[in-house]
Amino acid sequence: EIEAKYNTKMQVLRDELDLRRKTEIHEIEERKNSQISELMKNHEKAFSEIKNYYNDITLKNLALISLLKEQMEEMKKRENHLEKEKADVLLQNKQLKESLQQAQEQVFELQKKLAHYDMDKEALTNTKARLKVTQKELKDLQWEHEVLEQRFSKVQAERDELYQKFTKAINEVQQKTGFKNLLLERKLKGLLNILEKKEVELSEVFAASNLDPGALSLVSRKLEDVLNSKNTTIEDLQFQLARVCKAHNDMLQTLEAKLTAFGIPLDNLGFKPLESPVLGQ
């Protein structure tokens, strides 16, 4: 009986504990489901916020890219417009330079006809007035040209300036060197011709005269002294000619090195510098 009684109590206690366990499990599952639901809501909210945030960033980036593309296109259009304006101004500048050169030639012609000053005075005055107007227009266009040139990079401006200076220096040095070489060559040829003539005349004199050996020896020594002096003069002139040619060639080599250092191709000069041959080569 006691065993049956306690078995009954144990069964009742087991049922109560089992019921309590099921109740607690049910409550735990409900809390778990509630937490899961809350976490899902929070995660969905956070995901939505992140999604909106990155969507906003993407839209802003797309708008920025579009704006930059528009600015780039605008800058390209502006650059093309400036290039066209520069080409027009350069063309006008060239035309005005030609007009100025023509006007200067007209002034030179009028100066040559100065004997007819009274008749040509009015025409000369008109030409000078046109020259002043042309020079003023040229200065205005040069000012506009300089303003347009300043919009380009500093390196390109320096390169153009150096290109113009070197071109001008080459022309001046070539003209001076060529003229000096021509004078020296003509002088040398003249001295050689004179020497040949003197030798021929001396031979004719010796052939025509019947000088004694002593006088002939004296004349020969004097003639040798004169010939030695002339030969010394010829050698000095040849040395001067060689030195001028060497200086001209050295200047050309320096110019080519400078152009290469500044990145200017030699073909851009518009002409081929002529090297002066050194005497004897």
mmCIF file of C-alpha atoms in Angstrom:
data_model
loop_
_atom_site.group_PDB
_atom_site.id
_atom_site.type_symbol
_atom_site.label_atom_id
_atom_site.label_comp_id
_atom_site.label_asym_id
_atom_site.label_seq_id
_atom_site.Cartn_x
_atom_site.Cartn_y
_atom_site.Cartn_z
ATOM 1 C CA GLU A 1 0.000 0.000 0.000
ATOM 2 C CA ILE A 2 2.772 2.411 0.887
ATOM 3 C CA GLU A 3 4.527 1.531 -2.378
ATOM 4 C CA ALA A 4 1.322 2.009 -4.335
ATOM 5 C CA LYS A 5 0.665 5.268 -2.523
ATOM 6 C CA TYR A 6 4.105 6.636 -3.353
ATOM 7 C CA ASN A 7 3.896 5.414 -6.884
ATOM 8 C CA THR A 8 0.690 7.356 -7.234
ATOM 9 C CA LYS A 9 2.275 10.465 -5.710
ATOM 10 C CA MET A 10 5.313 10.026 -7.959
ATOM 11 C CA GLN A 11 3.103 9.770 -11.013
ATOM 12 C CA VAL A 12 1.191 12.904 -9.969
ATOM 13 C CA LEU A 13 4.504 14.751 -9.355
ATOM 14 C CA ARG A 14 5.821 13.569 -12.732
ATOM 15 C CA ASP A 15 2.681 14.828 -14.448
ATOM 16 C CA GLU A 16 2.970 18.214 -12.710
ATOM 17 C CA LEU A 17 6.657 18.509 -13.522
ATOM 18 C CA ASP A 18 6.031 17.449 -17.097
ATOM 19 C CA LEU A 19 3.253 20.036 -17.400
ATOM 20 C CA ARG A 20 5.503 22.723 -15.872
ATOM 21 C CA ARG A 21 8.311 21.718 -18.225
ATOM 22 C CA LYS A 22 6.027 21.935 -21.243
ATOM 23 C CA THR A 23 4.730 25.310 -20.035
ATOM 24 C CA GLU A 24 8.236 26.664 -19.560
ATOM 25 C CA ILE A 25 9.311 25.284 -22.919
ATOM 26 C CA HIS A 26 6.309 26.942 -24.505
ATOM 27 C CA GLU A 27 7.131 30.252 -22.839
ATOM 28 C CA ILE A 28 10.775 29.951 -23.896
ATOM 29 C CA GLU A 29 9.736 29.226 -27.495
ATOM 30 C CA GLU A 30 7.416 32.220 -27.482
ATOM 31 C CA ARG A 31 10.177 34.467 -26.170
ATOM 32 C CA LYS A 32 12.554 32.979 -28.717
ATOM 33 C CA ASN A 33 10.080 33.556 -31.553
ATOM 34 C CA SER A 34 9.484 37.091 -30.293
ATOM 35 C CA GLN A 35 13.205 37.819 -30.210
ATOM 36 C CA ILE A 36 13.654 36.256 -33.656
ATOM 37 C CA SER A 37 10.830 38.380 -35.017
ATOM 38 C CA GLU A 38 12.277 41.514 -33.415
ATOM 39 C CA LEU A 39 15.745 40.707 -34.751
ATOM 40 C CA MET A 40 14.337 40.151 -38.235
ATOM 41 C CA LYS A 41 12.527 43.468 -38.051
ATOM 42 C CA ASN A 42 15.688 45.190 -36.882
ATOM 43 C CA HIS A 43 17.730 43.501 -39.572
ATOM 44 C CA GLU A 44 15.202 44.409 -42.229
ATOM 45 C CA LYS A 45 15.183 47.984 -40.983
ATOM 46 C CA ALA A 46 18.997 48.149 -40.962
ATOM 47 C CA PHE A 47 19.154 46.529 -44.403
ATOM 48 C CA SER A 48 16.625 49.035 -45.706
ATOM 49 C CA GLU A 49 18.598 51.909 -44.231
ATOM 50 C CA ILE A 50 21.872 50.593 -45.691
ATOM 51 C CA LYS A 51 20.186 50.024 -49.027
ATOM 52 C CA ASN A 52 18.794 53.562 -49.035
ATOM 53 C CA TYR A 53 22.190 54.936 -47.980
ATOM 54 C CA TYR A 54 24.045 53.207 -50.811
ATOM 55 C CA ASN A 55 21.294 54.085 -53.250
ATOM 56 C CA ASP A 56 21.716 57.736 -52.293
ATOM 57 C CA ILE A 57 25.491 57.444 -52.712
ATOM 58 C CA THR A 58 25.033 55.774 -56.097
ATOM 59 C CA LEU A 59 22.620 58.461 -57.255
ATOM 60 C CA LYS A 60 24.959 61.193 -56.038
ATOM 61 C CA ASN A 61 27.907 59.567 -57.833
ATOM 62 C CA LEU A 62 25.899 59.212 -61.023
ATOM 63 C CA ALA A 63 24.870 62.853 -60.790
ATOM 64 C CA LEU A 64 28.493 63.867 -60.157
ATOM 65 C CA ILE A 65 29.710 61.797 -63.105
ATOM 66 C CA SER A 66 27.082 63.346 -65.329
ATOM 67 C CA LEU A 67 28.058 66.825 -64.150
ATOM 68 C CA LEU A 68 31.759 66.131 -64.750
ATOM 69 C CA LYS A 69 31.017 64.807 -68.226
ATOM 70 C CA GLU A 70 29.072 67.960 -69.027
ATOM 71 C CA GLN A 71 31.913 70.115 -67.700
ATOM 72 C CA MET A 72 34.435 68.131 -69.753
ATOM 73 C CA GLU A 73 32.377 68.560 -72.899
ATOM 74 C CA GLU A 74 32.030 72.262 -72.171
ATOM 75 C CA MET A 75 35.793 72.584 -71.682
ATOM 76 C CA LYS A 76 36.452 70.713 -74.938
ATOM 77 C CA LYS A 77 34.061 73.022 -76.778
ATOM 78 C CA ARG A 78 35.750 76.026 -75.216
ATOM 79 C CA GLU A 79 39.187 74.715 -76.154
ATOM 80 C CA ASN A 80 38.097 74.133 -79.754
ATOM 81 C CA HIS A 81 36.635 77.614 -79.841
ATOM 82 C CA LEU A 82 39.886 79.108 -78.529
ATOM 83 C CA GLU A 83 41.900 77.122 -81.074
ATOM 84 C CA LYS A 84 39.701 78.467 -83.849
ATOM 85 C CA GLU A 85 40.042 82.015 -82.535
ATOM 86 C CA LYS A 86 43.816 81.603 -82.340
ATOM 87 C CA ALA A 87 43.976 80.339 -85.935
ATOM 88 C CA ASP A 88 41.871 83.299 -87.105
ATOM 89 C CA VAL A 89 44.052 85.762 -85.225
ATOM 90 C CA LEU A 90 47.247 84.200 -86.587
ATOM 91 C CA LEU A 91 45.842 84.428 -90.110
ATOM 92 C CA GLN A 92 44.900 88.070 -89.586
ATOM 93 C CA ASN A 93 48.322 88.730 -88.084
ATOM 94 C CA LYS A 94 50.014 87.192 -91.119
ATOM 95 C CA GLN A 95 47.868 89.240 -93.493
ATOM 96 C CA LEU A 96 48.635 92.421 -91.568
ATOM 97 C CA LYS A 97 52.357 91.635 -91.611
ATOM 98 C CA GLU A 98 52.164 91.244 -95.374
ATOM 99 C CA SER A 99 50.297 94.530 -95.606
ATOM 100 C CA LEU A 100 52.912 96.172 -93.373
ATOM 101 C CA GLN A 101 55.724 94.791 -95.504
ATOM 102 C CA GLN A 102 54.029 96.109 -98.631
ATOM 103 C CA ALA A 103 53.590 99.504 -97.001
ATOM 104 C CA GLN A 104 57.264 99.565 -95.979
ATOM 105 C CA GLU A 105 58.268 98.700 -99.520
ATOM 106 C CA GLN A 106 56.112 101.563 -100.756
ATOM 107 C CA VAL A 107 57.825 103.914 -98.295
ATOM 108 C CA PHE A 108 61.230 102.739 -99.554
ATOM 109 C CA GLU A 109 60.197 103.378 -103.143
ATOM 110 C CA LEU A 110 58.978 106.840 -102.209
ATOM 111 C CA GLN A 111 62.283 107.595 -100.509
ATOM 112 C CA LYS A 112 64.128 106.584 -103.677
ATOM 113 C CA LYS A 113 61.965 109.055 -105.576
ATOM 114 C CA LEU A 114 62.794 111.869 -103.183
ATOM 115 C CA ALA A 115 63.904 114.055 -106.139
ATOM 116 C CA HIS A 116 60.219 114.333 -107.025
ATOM 117 C CA TYR A 117 59.342 115.231 -103.439
ATOM 118 C CA ASP A 118 56.878 117.998 -104.324
ATOM 119 C CA MET A 119 54.873 115.717 -106.598
ATOM 120 C CA ASP A 120 55.009 112.673 -104.336
ATOM 121 C CA LYS A 121 54.599 114.428 -100.976
ATOM 122 C CA GLU A 122 50.849 113.901 -100.786
ATOM 123 C CA ALA A 123 51.130 110.233 -101.798
ATOM 124 C CA LEU A 124 53.882 109.710 -99.213
ATOM 125 C CA THR A 125 51.748 111.302 -96.493
ATOM 126 C CA ASN A 126 48.802 109.060 -97.353
ATOM 127 C CA THR A 127 51.051 106.021 -97.341
ATOM 128 C CA LYS A 128 52.463 106.944 -93.948
ATOM 129 C CA ALA A 129 48.942 107.435 -92.606
ATOM 130 C CA ARG A 130 47.949 104.009 -93.900
ATOM 131 C CA LEU A 131 51.146 102.625 -92.409
ATOM 132 C CA LYS A 132 50.297 104.083 -88.990
ATOM 133 C CA VAL A 133 46.767 102.693 -89.184
ATOM 134 C CA THR A 134 48.147 99.318 -90.225
ATOM 135 C CA GLN A 135 50.709 99.405 -87.427
ATOM 136 C CA LYS A 136 47.988 100.304 -84.906
ATOM 137 C CA GLU A 137 45.826 97.431 -86.160
ATOM 138 C CA LEU A 138 48.866 95.179 -86.024
ATOM 139 C CA LYS A 139 49.562 96.226 -82.416
ATOM 140 C CA ASP A 140 45.920 95.623 -81.466
ATOM 141 C CA LEU A 141 45.971 92.212 -83.071
ATOM 142 C CA GLN A 142 49.321 91.463 -81.445
ATOM 143 C CA TRP A 143 47.815 92.366 -78.090
ATOM 144 C CA GLU A 144 44.860 90.058 -78.741
ATOM 145 C CA HIS A 145 47.300 87.415 -79.924
ATOM 146 C CA GLU A 146 49.319 87.722 -76.711
ATOM 147 C CA VAL A 147 46.139 87.429 -74.624
ATOM 148 C CA LEU A 148 45.245 84.232 -76.446
ATOM 149 C CA GLU A 149 48.799 82.924 -76.139
ATOM 150 C CA GLN A 150 48.744 83.432 -72.347
ATOM 151 C CA ARG A 151 45.914 80.923 -72.092
ATOM 152 C CA PHE A 152 48.250 78.169 -73.144
ATOM 153 C CA SER A 153 50.730 76.541 -70.841
ATOM 154 C CA LYS A 154 53.906 78.315 -69.746
ATOM 155 C CA VAL A 155 56.147 75.672 -71.253
ATOM 156 C CA GLN A 156 54.653 76.046 -74.701
ATOM 157 C CA ALA A 157 55.001 79.851 -74.522
ATOM 158 C CA GLU A 158 58.671 79.540 -73.555
ATOM 159 C CA ARG A 159 59.233 76.980 -76.282
ATOM 160 C CA ASP A 160 57.701 79.262 -78.952
ATOM 161 C CA GLU A 161 59.724 82.221 -77.709
ATOM 162 C CA LEU A 162 62.963 80.239 -77.815
ATOM 163 C CA TYR A 163 62.054 78.884 -81.253
ATOM 164 C CA GLN A 164 61.603 82.417 -82.627
ATOM 165 C CA LYS A 165 64.821 83.672 -81.021
ATOM 166 C CA PHE A 166 66.851 80.725 -82.331
ATOM 167 C CA THR A 167 65.375 81.074 -85.811
ATOM 168 C CA LYS A 168 66.207 84.774 -85.885
ATOM 169 C CA ALA A 169 69.710 84.155 -84.550
ATOM 170 C CA ILE A 170 70.297 81.442 -87.151
ATOM 171 C CA ASN A 171 69.216 83.756 -89.988
ATOM 172 C CA GLU A 172 71.382 86.636 -88.741
ATOM 173 C CA VAL A 173 74.457 84.488 -88.121
ATOM 174 C CA GLN A 174 74.055 82.696 -91.451
ATOM 175 C CA GLN A 175 73.796 86.017 -93.288
ATOM 176 C CA LYS A 176 76.817 87.492 -91.475
ATOM 177 C CA THR A 177 78.902 84.349 -91.805
ATOM 178 C CA GLY A 178 78.014 83.818 -95.443
ATOM 179 C CA PHE A 179 78.828 87.439 -96.295
ATOM 180 C CA LYS A 180 82.141 87.326 -94.440
ATOM 181 C CA ASN A 181 83.082 84.000 -96.063
ATOM 182 C CA LEU A 182 82.237 85.429 -99.477
ATOM 183 C CA LEU A 183 84.441 88.489 -98.858
ATOM 184 C CA LEU A 184 87.355 86.371 -97.651
ATOM 185 C CA GLU A 185 87.047 83.962 -100.596
ATOM 186 C CA ARG A 186 86.892 86.846 -103.082
ATOM 187 C CA LYS A 187 89.880 88.525 -101.444
ATOM 188 C CA LEU A 188 91.828 85.257 -101.547
ATOM 189 C CA LYS A 189 90.948 84.658 -105.200
ATOM 190 C CA GLY A 190 91.982 88.233 -106.015
ATOM 191 C CA LEU A 191 95.359 87.811 -104.331
ATOM 192 C CA LEU A 192 95.936 84.494 -106.114
ATOM 193 C CA ASN A 193 95.094 86.104 -109.481
ATOM 194 C CA ILE A 194 97.433 89.010 -108.743
ATOM 195 C CA LEU A 195 100.178 86.571 -107.752
ATOM 196 C CA GLU A 196 99.754 84.602 -110.965
ATOM 197 C CA LYS A 197 99.856 87.792 -113.026
ATOM 198 C CA LYS A 198 102.985 88.977 -111.223
ATOM 199 C CA GLU A 199 104.672 85.625 -111.791
ATOM 200 C CA VAL A 200 103.820 85.756 -115.485
ATOM 201 C CA GLU A 201 105.045 89.352 -115.762
ATOM 202 C CA LEU A 202 108.241 88.493 -113.887
ATOM 203 C CA SER A 203 108.883 85.538 -116.151
ATOM 204 C CA GLU A 204 108.408 87.772 -119.175
ATOM 205 C CA VAL A 205 110.769 90.371 -117.708
ATOM 206 C CA PHE A 206 113.423 87.729 -116.988
ATOM 207 C CA ALA A 207 113.035 86.383 -120.466
ATOM 208 C CA ALA A 208 113.214 89.815 -122.107
ATOM 209 C CA SER A 209 116.114 91.206 -120.034
ATOM 210 C CA ASN A 210 119.702 90.100 -120.068
ATOM 211 C CA LEU A 211 120.597 90.608 -116.400
ATOM 212 C CA ASP A 212 123.853 89.472 -114.944
ATOM 213 C CA PRO A 213 123.758 86.626 -112.413
ATOM 214 C CA GLY A 214 124.346 88.927 -109.411
ATOM 215 C CA ALA A 215 121.478 91.289 -110.294
ATOM 216 C CA LEU A 216 119.302 88.331 -111.179
ATOM 217 C CA SER A 217 120.055 86.791 -107.759
ATOM 218 C CA LEU A 218 119.224 90.077 -106.011
ATOM 219 C CA VAL A 219 115.962 90.428 -107.912
ATOM 220 C CA SER A 220 115.144 86.792 -107.171
ATOM 221 C CA ARG A 221 115.718 87.290 -103.442
ATOM 222 C CA LYS A 222 113.528 90.384 -103.418
ATOM 223 C CA LEU A 223 110.893 88.513 -105.387
ATOM 224 C CA GLU A 224 111.071 85.620 -102.919
ATOM 225 C CA ASP A 225 110.639 88.061 -100.019
ATOM 226 C CA VAL A 226 107.578 89.565 -101.712
ATOM 227 C CA LEU A 227 106.188 86.094 -102.452
ATOM 228 C CA ASN A 228 106.783 84.977 -98.873
ATOM 229 C CA SER A 229 104.955 88.068 -97.613
ATOM 230 C CA LYS A 230 102.058 87.386 -99.983
ATOM 231 C CA ASN A 231 101.991 83.716 -98.979
ATOM 232 C CA THR A 232 101.873 84.738 -95.320
ATOM 233 C CA THR A 233 98.943 87.048 -96.083
ATOM 234 C CA ILE A 234 97.191 84.239 -97.955
ATOM 235 C CA GLU A 235 97.742 81.836 -95.063
ATOM 236 C CA ASP A 236 96.353 84.415 -92.608
ATOM 237 C CA LEU A 237 93.269 84.879 -94.766
ATOM 238 C CA GLN A 238 92.814 81.114 -95.055
ATOM 239 C CA PHE A 239 93.149 80.797 -91.279
ATOM 240 C CA GLN A 240 90.540 83.541 -90.742
ATOM 241 C CA LEU A 241 88.203 81.848 -93.224
ATOM 242 C CA ALA A 242 88.623 78.472 -91.489
ATOM 243 C CA ARG A 243 88.020 80.080 -88.073
ATOM 244 C CA VAL A 244 84.807 81.747 -89.268
ATOM 245 C CA CYS A 245 83.571 78.475 -90.806
ATOM 246 C CA LYS A 246 84.416 76.623 -87.578
ATOM 247 C CA ALA A 247 82.524 79.203 -85.479
ATOM 248 C CA HIS A 248 79.528 78.949 -87.810
ATOM 249 C CA ASN A 249 79.453 75.141 -87.583
ATOM 250 C CA ASP A 250 79.881 75.234 -83.776
ATOM 251 C CA MET A 251 76.952 77.620 -83.568
ATOM 252 C CA LEU A 252 74.803 75.235 -85.642
ATOM 253 C CA GLN A 253 75.712 72.317 -83.354
ATOM 254 C CA THR A 254 74.854 74.410 -80.267
ATOM 255 C CA LEU A 255 71.528 75.362 -81.818
ATOM 256 C CA GLU A 256 70.662 71.740 -82.590
ATOM 257 C CA ALA A 257 71.546 70.740 -79.024
ATOM 258 C CA LYS A 258 69.347 73.535 -77.605
ATOM 259 C CA LEU A 259 66.425 72.585 -79.860
ATOM 260 C CA THR A 260 66.789 68.944 -78.841
ATOM 261 C CA ALA A 261 66.938 69.919 -75.149
ATOM 262 C CA PHE A 262 63.691 71.904 -75.457
ATOM 263 C CA GLY A 263 61.943 69.139 -77.415
ATOM 264 C CA ILE A 264 61.705 71.112 -80.703
ATOM 265 C CA PRO A 265 62.135 68.942 -83.819
ATOM 266 C CA LEU A 266 64.672 70.264 -86.331
ATOM 267 C CA ASP A 267 62.048 69.963 -89.091
ATOM 268 C CA ASN A 268 60.005 72.753 -87.442
ATOM 269 C CA LEU A 269 62.633 75.360 -88.470
ATOM 270 C CA GLY A 270 61.159 75.465 -91.972
ATOM 271 C CA PHE A 271 64.662 75.370 -93.534
ATOM 272 C CA LYS A 272 67.844 73.300 -93.291
ATOM 273 C CA PRO A 273 70.834 75.206 -91.787
ATOM 274 C CA LEU A 274 73.732 75.163 -94.245
ATOM 275 C CA GLU A 275 77.077 74.153 -92.811
ATOM 276 C CA SER A 276 80.117 76.101 -94.100
ATOM 277 C CA PRO A 277 82.826 73.768 -95.468
ATOM 278 C CA VAL A 278 86.190 74.180 -93.734
ATOM 279 C CA LEU A 279 88.979 75.067 -96.128
ATOM 280 C CA GLY A 280 90.771 71.966 -97.343
ATOM 281 C CA GLN A 281 87.853 69.590 -96.670
#
